[in-house]
CSV table of C-alpha atoms in Angstrom, one decimal:
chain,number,residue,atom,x,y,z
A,1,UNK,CA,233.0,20.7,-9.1
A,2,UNK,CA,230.3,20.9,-6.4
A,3,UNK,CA,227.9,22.6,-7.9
A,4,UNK,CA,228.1,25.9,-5.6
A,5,UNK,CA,229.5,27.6,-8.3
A,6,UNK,CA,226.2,27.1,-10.5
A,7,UNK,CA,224.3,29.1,-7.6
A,8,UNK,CA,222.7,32.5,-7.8
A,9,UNK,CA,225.4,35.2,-6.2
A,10,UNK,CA,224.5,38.4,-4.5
A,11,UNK,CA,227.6,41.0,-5.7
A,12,UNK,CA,228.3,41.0,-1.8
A,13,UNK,CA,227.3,40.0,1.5
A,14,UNK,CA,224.8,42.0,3.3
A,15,UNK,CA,226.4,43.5,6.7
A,16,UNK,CA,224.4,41.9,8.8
A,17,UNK,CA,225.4,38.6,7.9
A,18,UNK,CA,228.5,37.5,9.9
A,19,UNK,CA,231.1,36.2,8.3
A,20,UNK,CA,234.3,34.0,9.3
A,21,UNK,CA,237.0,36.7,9.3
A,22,UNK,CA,239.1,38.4,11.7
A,23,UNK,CA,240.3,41.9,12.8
A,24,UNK,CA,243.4,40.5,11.2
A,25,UNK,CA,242.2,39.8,8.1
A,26,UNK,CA,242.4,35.8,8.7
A,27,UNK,CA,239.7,33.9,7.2
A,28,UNK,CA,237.3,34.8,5.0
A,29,UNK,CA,233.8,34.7,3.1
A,30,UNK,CA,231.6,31.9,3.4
A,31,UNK,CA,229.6,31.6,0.0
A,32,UNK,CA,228.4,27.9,0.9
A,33,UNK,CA,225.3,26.8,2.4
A,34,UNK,CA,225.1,28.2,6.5
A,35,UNK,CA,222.5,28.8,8.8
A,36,UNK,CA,223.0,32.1,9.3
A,37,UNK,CA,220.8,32.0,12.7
A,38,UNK,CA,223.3,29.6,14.0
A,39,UNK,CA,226.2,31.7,13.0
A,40,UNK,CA,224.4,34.7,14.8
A,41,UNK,CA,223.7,32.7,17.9
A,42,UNK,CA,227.9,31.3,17.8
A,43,UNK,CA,229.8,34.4,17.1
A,44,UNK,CA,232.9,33.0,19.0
A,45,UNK,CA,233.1,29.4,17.1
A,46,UNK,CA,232.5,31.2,13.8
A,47,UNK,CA,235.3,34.1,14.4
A,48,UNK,CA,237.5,32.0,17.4
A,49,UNK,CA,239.6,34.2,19.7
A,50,UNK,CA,243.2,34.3,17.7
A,51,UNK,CA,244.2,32.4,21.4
A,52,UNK,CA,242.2,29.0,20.7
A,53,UNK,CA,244.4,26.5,19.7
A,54,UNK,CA,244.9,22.4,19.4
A,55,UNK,CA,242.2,20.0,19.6
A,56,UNK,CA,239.3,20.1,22.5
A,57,UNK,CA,236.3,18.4,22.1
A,58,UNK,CA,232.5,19.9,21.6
A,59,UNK,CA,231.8,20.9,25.4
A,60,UNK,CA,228.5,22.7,24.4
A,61,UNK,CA,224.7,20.8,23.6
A,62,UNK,CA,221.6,22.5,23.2
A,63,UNK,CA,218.3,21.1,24.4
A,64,UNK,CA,216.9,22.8,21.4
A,65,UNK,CA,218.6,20.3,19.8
A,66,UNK,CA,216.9,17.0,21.7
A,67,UNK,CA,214.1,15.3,20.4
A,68,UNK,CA,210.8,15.9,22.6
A,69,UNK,CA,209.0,12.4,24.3
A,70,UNK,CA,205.4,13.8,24.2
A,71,UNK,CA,202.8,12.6,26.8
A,72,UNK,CA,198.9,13.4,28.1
A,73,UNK,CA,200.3,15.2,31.0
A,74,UNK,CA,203.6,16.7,29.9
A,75,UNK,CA,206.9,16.3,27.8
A,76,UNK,CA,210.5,15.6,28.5
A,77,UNK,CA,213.7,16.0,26.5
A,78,UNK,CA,217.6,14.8,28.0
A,79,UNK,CA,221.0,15.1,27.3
A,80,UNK,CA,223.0,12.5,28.0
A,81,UNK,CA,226.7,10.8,26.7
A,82,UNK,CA,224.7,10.3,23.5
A,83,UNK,CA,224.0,13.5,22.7
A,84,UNK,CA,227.1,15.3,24.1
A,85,UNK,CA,229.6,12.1,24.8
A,86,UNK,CA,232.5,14.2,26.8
A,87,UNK,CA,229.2,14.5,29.6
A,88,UNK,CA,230.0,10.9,31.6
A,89,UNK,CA,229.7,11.8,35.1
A,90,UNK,CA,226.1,13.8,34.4
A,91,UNK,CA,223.3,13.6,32.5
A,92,UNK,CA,220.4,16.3,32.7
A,93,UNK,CA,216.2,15.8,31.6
A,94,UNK,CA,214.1,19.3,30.9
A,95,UNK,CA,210.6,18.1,32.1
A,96,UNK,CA,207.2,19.5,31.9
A,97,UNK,CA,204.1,18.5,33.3
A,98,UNK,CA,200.5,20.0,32.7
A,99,UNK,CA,197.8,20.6,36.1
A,100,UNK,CA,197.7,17.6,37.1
A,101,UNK,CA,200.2,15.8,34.6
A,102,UNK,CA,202.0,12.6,37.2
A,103,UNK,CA,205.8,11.4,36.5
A,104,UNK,CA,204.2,8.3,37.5
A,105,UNK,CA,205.9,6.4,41.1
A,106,UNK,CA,209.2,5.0,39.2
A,107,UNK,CA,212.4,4.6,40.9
A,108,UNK,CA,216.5,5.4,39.5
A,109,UNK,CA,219.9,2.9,39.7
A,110,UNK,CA,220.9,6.9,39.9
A,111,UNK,CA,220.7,9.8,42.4
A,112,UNK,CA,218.2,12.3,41.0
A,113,UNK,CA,218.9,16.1,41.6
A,114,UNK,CA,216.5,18.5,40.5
A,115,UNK,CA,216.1,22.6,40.2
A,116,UNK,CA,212.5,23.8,39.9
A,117,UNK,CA,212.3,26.4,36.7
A,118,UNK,CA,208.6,27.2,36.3
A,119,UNK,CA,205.2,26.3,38.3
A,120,UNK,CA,204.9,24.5,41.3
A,121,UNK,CA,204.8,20.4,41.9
A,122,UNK,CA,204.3,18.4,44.3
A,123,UNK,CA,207.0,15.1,44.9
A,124,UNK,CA,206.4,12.4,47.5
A,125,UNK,CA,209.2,9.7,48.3
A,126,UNK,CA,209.6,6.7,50.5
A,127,UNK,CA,212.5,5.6,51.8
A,128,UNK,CA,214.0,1.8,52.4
A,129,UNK,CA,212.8,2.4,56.0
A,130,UNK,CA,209.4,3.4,55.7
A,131,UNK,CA,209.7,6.8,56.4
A,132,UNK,CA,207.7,8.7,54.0
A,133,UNK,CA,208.3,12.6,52.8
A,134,UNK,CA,205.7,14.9,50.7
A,135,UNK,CA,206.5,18.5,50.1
A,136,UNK,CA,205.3,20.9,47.5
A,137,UNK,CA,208.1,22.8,45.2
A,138,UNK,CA,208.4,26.2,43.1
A,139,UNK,CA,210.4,28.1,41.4
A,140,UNK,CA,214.2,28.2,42.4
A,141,UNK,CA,214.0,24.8,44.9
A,142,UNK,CA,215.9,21.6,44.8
A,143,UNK,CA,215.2,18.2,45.5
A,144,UNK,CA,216.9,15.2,45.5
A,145,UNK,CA,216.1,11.6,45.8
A,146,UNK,CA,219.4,9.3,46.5
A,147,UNK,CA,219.4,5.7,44.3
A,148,UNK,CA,216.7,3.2,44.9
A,149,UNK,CA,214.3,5.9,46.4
A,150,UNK,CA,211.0,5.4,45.3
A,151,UNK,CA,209.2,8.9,44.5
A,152,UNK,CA,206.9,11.1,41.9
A,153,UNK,CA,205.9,14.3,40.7
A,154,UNK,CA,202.9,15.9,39.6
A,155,UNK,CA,201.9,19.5,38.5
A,156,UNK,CA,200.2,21.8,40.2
A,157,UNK,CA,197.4,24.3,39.8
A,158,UNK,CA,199.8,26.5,37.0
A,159,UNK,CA,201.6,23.1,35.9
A,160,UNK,CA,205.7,23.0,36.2
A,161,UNK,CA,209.0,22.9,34.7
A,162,UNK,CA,212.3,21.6,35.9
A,163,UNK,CA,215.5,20.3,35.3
A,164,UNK,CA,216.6,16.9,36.3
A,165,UNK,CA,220.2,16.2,36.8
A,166,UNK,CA,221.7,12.5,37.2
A,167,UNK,CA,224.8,11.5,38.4
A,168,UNK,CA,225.6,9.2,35.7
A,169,UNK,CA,225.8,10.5,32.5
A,170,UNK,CA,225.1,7.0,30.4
A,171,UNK,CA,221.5,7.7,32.3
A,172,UNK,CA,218.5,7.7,30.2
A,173,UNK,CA,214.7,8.6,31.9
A,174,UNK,CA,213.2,6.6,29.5
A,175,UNK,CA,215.3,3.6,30.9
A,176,UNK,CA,213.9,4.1,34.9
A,177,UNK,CA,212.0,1.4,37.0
A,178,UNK,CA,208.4,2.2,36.6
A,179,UNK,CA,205.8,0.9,38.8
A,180,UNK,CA,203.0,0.2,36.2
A,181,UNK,CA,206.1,-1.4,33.7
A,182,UNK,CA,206.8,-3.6,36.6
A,183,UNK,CA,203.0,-4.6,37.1
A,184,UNK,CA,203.0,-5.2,33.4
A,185,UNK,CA,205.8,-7.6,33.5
A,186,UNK,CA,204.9,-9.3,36.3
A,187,UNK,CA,201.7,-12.8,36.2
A,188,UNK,CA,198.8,-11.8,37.9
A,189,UNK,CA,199.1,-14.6,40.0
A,190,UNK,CA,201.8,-13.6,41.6
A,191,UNK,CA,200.3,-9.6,42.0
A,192,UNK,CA,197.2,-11.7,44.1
A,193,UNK,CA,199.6,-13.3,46.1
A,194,UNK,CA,201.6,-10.6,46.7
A,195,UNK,CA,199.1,-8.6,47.7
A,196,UNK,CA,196.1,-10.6,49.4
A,197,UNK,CA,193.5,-9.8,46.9
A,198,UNK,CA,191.4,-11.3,43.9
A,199,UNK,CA,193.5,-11.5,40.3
A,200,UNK,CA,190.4,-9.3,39.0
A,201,UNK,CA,191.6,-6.3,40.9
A,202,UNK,CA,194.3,-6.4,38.3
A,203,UNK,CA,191.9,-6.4,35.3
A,204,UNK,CA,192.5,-2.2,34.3
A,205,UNK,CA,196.2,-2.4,34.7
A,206,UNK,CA,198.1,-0.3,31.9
A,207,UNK,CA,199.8,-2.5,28.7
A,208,UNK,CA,203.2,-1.1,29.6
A,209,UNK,CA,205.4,1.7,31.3
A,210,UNK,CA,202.9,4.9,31.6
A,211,UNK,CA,205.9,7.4,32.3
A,212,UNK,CA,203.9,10.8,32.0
A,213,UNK,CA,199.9,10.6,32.5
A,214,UNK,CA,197.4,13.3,32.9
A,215,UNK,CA,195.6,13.4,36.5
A,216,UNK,CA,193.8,15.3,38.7
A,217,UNK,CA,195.1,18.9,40.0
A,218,UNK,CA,195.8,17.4,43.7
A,219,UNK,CA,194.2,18.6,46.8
A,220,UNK,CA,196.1,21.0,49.9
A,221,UNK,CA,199.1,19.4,50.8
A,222,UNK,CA,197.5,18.4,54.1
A,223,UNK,CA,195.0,16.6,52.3
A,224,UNK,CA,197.8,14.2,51.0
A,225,UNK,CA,199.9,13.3,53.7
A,226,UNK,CA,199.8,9.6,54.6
A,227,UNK,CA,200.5,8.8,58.3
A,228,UNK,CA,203.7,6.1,58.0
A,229,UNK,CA,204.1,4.3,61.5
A,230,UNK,CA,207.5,5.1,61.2
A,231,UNK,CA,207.5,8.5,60.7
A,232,UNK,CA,209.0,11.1,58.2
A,233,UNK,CA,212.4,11.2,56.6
A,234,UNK,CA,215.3,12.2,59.0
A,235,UNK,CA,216.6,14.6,56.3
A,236,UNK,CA,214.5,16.6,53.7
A,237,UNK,CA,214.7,16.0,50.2
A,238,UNK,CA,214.1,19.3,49.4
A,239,UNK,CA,215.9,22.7,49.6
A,240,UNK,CA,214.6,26.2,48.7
A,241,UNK,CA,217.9,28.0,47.1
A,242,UNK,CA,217.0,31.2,46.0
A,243,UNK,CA,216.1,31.5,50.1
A,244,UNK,CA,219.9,30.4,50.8
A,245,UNK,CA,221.7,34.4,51.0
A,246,UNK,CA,223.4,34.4,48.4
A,247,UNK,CA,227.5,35.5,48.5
A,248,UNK,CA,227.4,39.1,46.6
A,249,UNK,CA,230.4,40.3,45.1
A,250,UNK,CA,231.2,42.8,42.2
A,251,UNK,CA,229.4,41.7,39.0
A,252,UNK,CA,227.1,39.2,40.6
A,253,UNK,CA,226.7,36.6,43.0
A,254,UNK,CA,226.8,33.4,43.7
A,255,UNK,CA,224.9,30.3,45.7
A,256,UNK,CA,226.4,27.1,46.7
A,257,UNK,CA,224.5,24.0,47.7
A,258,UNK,CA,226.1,20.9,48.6
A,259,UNK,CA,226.1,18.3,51.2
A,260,UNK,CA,227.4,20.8,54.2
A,261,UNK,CA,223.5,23.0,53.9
A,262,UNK,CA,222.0,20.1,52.0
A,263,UNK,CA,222.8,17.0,53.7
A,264,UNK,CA,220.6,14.0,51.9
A,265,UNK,CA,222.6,15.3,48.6
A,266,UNK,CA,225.5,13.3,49.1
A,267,UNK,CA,226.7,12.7,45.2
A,268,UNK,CA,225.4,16.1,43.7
A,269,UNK,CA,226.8,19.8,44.5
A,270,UNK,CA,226.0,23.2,42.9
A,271,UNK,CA,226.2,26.6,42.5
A,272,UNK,CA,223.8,29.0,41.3
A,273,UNK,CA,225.6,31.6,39.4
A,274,UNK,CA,224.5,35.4,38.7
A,275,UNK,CA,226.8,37.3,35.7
A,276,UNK,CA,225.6,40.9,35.0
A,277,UNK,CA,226.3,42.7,32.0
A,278,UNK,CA,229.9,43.3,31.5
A,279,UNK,CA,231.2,40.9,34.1
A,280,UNK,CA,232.5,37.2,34.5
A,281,UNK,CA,232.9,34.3,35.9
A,282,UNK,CA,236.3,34.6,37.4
A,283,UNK,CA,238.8,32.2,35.5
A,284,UNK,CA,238.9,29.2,37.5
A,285,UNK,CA,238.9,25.3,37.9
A,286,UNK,CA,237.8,22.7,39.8
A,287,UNK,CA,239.7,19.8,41.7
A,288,UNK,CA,237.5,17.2,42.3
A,289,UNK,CA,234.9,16.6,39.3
A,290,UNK,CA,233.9,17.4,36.1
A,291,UNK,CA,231.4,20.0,35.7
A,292,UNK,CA,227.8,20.2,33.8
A,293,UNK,CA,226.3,23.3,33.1
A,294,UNK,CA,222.5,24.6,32.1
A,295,UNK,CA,222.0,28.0,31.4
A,296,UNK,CA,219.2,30.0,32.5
A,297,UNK,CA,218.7,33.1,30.7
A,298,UNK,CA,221.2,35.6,29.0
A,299,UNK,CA,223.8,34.5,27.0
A,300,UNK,CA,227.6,33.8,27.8
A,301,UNK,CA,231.4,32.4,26.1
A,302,UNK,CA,233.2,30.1,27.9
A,303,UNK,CA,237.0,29.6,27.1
A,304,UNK,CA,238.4,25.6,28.0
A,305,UNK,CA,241.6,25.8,28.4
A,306,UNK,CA,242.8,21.7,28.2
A,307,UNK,CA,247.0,22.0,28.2
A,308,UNK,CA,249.7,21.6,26.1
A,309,UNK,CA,248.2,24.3,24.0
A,310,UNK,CA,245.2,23.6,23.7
A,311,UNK,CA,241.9,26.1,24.3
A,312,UNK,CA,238.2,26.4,22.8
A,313,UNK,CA,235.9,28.7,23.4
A,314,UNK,CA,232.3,28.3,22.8
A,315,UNK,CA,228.9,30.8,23.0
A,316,UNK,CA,226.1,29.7,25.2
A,317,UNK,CA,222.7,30.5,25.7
A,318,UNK,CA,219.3,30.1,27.6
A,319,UNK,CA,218.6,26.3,27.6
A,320,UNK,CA,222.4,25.1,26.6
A,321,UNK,CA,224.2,22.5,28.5
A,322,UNK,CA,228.0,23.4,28.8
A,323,UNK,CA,230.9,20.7,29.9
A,324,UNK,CA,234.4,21.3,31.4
A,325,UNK,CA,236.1,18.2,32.0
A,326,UNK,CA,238.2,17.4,35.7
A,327,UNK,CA,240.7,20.7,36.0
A,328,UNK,CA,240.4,22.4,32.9
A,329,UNK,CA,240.8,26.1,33.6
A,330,UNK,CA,238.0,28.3,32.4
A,331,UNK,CA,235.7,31.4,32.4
A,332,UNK,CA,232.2,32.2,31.7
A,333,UNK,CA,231.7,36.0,30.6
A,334,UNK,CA,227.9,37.4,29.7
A,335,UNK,CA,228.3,38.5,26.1
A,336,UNK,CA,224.5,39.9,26.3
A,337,UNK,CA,222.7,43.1,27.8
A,338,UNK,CA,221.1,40.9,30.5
A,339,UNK,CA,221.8,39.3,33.3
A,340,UNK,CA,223.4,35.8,32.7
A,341,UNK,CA,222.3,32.8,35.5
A,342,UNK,CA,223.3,29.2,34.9
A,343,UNK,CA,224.1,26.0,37.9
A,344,UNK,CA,227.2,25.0,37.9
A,345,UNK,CA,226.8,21.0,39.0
A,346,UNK,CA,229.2,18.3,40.0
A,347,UNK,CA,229.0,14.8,40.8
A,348,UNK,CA,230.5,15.4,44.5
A,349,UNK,CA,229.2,15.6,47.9
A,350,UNK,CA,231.0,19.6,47.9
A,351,UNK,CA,231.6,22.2,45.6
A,352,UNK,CA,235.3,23.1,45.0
A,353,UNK,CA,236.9,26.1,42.8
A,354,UNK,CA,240.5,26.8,42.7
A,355,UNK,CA,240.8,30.6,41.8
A,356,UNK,CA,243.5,31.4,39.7
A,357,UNK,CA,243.7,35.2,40.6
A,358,UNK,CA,243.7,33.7,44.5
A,359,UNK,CA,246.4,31.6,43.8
A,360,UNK,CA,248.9,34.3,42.1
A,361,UNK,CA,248.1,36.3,45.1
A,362,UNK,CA,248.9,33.6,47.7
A,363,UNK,CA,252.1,32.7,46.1
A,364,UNK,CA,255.6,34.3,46.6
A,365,UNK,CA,255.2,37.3,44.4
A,366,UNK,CA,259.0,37.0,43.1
A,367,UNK,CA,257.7,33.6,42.0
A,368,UNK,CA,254.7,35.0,40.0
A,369,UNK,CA,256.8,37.5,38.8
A,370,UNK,CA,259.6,35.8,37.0
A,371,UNK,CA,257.1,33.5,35.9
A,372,UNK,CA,255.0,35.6,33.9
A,373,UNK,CA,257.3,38.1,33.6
A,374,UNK,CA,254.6,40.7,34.7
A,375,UNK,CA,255.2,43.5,36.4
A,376,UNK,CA,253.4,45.2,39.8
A,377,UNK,CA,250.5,46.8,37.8
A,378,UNK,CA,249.4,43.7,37.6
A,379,UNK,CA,251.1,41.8,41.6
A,380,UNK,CA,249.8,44.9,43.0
A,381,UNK,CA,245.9,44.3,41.7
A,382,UNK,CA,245.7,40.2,42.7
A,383,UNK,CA,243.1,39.6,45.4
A,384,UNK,CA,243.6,37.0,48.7
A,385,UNK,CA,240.0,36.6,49.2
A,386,UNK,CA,238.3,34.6,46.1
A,387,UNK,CA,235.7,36.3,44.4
A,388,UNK,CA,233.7,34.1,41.9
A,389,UNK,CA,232.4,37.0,39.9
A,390,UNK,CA,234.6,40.1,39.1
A,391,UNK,CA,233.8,43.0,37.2
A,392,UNK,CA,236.2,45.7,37.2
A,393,UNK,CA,235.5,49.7,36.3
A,394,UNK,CA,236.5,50.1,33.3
A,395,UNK,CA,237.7,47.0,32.1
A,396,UNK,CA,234.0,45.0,31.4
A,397,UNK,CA,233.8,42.7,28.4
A,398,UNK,CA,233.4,44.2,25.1
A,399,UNK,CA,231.6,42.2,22.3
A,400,UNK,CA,234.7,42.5,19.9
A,401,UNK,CA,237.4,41.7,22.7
A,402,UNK,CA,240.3,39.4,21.9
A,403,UNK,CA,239.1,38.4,18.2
């Protein structure tokens, strides 16, 4: 005895409360303690398609789900191999900063990649040369700072928002080389000495790593620059994406970013990835890195499919981090009325899909045949060019499809 039996019963459930049974009649009522909202919000891990099978680990992590580090000047939250452990090559940070809020001069052992959500900042960096680099981002542009580069960020007039990808997913922000943690740790003898100047200009230093602080709304751009005597950066560490054209095909479209358009981002590629109503993300996999996902807006399903039997599928949303390990096929499909946009990013200096509808039709079609034992309905429909998004008339994705 557990006790559930003592609680009040309704004589049935109310239709609007999903419940873990399928068209086939497999499964059935759940009279325990649920969060219903969660059950709502994961309609494909609470009825799985009859074709999931074996044992695949959780590939799916909300940020809803972090806890929040709150600051004067901003917040940040991250998902790392502690909150979803199968995530080892990447590791993401949502950050926020206020008018004015500073993610004070720090430095990473890691690369630091970063897509601009909300606002407009501002980021300076400083290379091991001397060559300095300020630029001002918004909505939709990249940076990236390679390892050891010294750099900040601080909010603008409207403030900011933007997600931070590293390529290690052990990373933690909260574990970075600060520049007031290092003056904390350091005698102020040695500061004087390092720097030519009386141990009472060290009197006001800060106790300890500041992280996030509230400043000033900064200047004009112009107003900032600092002249370095040996000039700027040889390549930007910025990258405006939704300015990139993006490749348009059937259902959506899609834009790639790696080191071939981008050239400082040698360890971090991406793709930008538009899904509209009905369509997909072609099934798919990639041969050279795992890849970490963060969705935008809408809402999605992924199928992993992991060998030997094995397959999961799980429901995504705005603000969810999804995982597919190194070749696992899979698909995303927007299971919502709006438009579905999430990165796709890898731990690589170039993005790389194998297309499995590309593939069929590139191989001898005898081959496929006998294989599959399909017929030309479906040798006659495969497709030589790749198209990352497909969406066919008359054959878009229907909430109750393949339960």
């Amino acid at each position: 005895m557990n006790g559930l039996d003592k609680l009040p019963r309704s004589p049935s459930s109310p239709p609007s409360i999903p419940q873990p049974i399928r068209s086939d009649g497999a499964g059935g009522v759940d009279k325990g303690p649920r969060d219903v909202m969660r059950d709502l919000q994961n309609p494909d891990m609470l009825v799985p398609p009859a074709t999931d099978a074996g044992l695949v680990p959780n590939l799916r992590y909300s940020f809803s789900d972090t806890s929040m580090h709150l600051n004067q000047g901003g917040w940040s939250r991250e998902i790392t191999v502690r909150e979803l452990p199968i995530a080892t090559t990447l590791a993401g940070v949502n950050m926020s900063l206020t008018p004015g809020g500073v993610r004070e001069l720090h430095w990473h052992q890691q690369a630091e990649w970063s897509y601009m959500l909300l606002g407009h900042a501002r980021i300076t960096a400083v290379d091991q040369n001397g060559r300095n680099f300020i630029a001002d981002v918004g909505p939709g542009d990249l940076w990236y700072f390679p390892p050891g580069i010294p750099h900040s960020i601080q909010g603008l007039q409207d403030g900011c928002e933007f997600l931070l990808v590293f390529d290690d997913g052990h990373f933690s922000d909260l574990n970075t080389f600060s520049i007031s943690d290092w003056f904390a740790h350091t005698p102020r003898e040695v500061l004087s000495a390092n720097f030519g100047v009386p141990e009472d200009a060290f009197q006001h230093l800060p106790s300890g790593q500041v992280y996030i602080y509230q400043g000033k709304v900064p200047g004009p751009i112009d107003t900032q620059k600092v002249q370095s005597p040996y000039g700027t950066v040889p390549q930007s560490f910025k990258h405006s994406l939704l300015a990139q054209p993006p490749l348009q095909i059937p259902g959506g479209s899609v834009r790639i970013v790696d080191s071939t358009n981008f050239p400082v981002s040698k360890t971090i590629a991406a793709a930008l990835v538009e899904i509209q109503p009905g369509a997909m993300r072609e099934m798919h996999w990639h041969p050279n890195n795992d890849e970490w996902q963060y969705y935008l807006t809408g809402q999605g399903r992924m199928t992993v499919f992991a060998a030997s039997g094995a397959a999961r599928t799980f429901d995504y949303r705005a603000g969810d981090v999804g995982y597919v390990p190194f070749a696992f096929g899979h698909y995303v499909q927007n299971t919502g009325t709006e438009t579905l946009w999430y990165l796709e990013v890898f731990k690589s200096d170039r993005f790389q899909d194998v297309s499995l509808n590309q593939w069929m039709a590139l191989s001898p079609t005898e081959l496929v045949r006998s294989n599959l034992n399909v017929g030309p309905e479906l040798l006659r429909a495969l497709r030589k060019e790749k198209w990352p998004v497909v969406q066919y008339p008359g054959f878009a994705y229907g909430p109750k499809s393949g339960r």
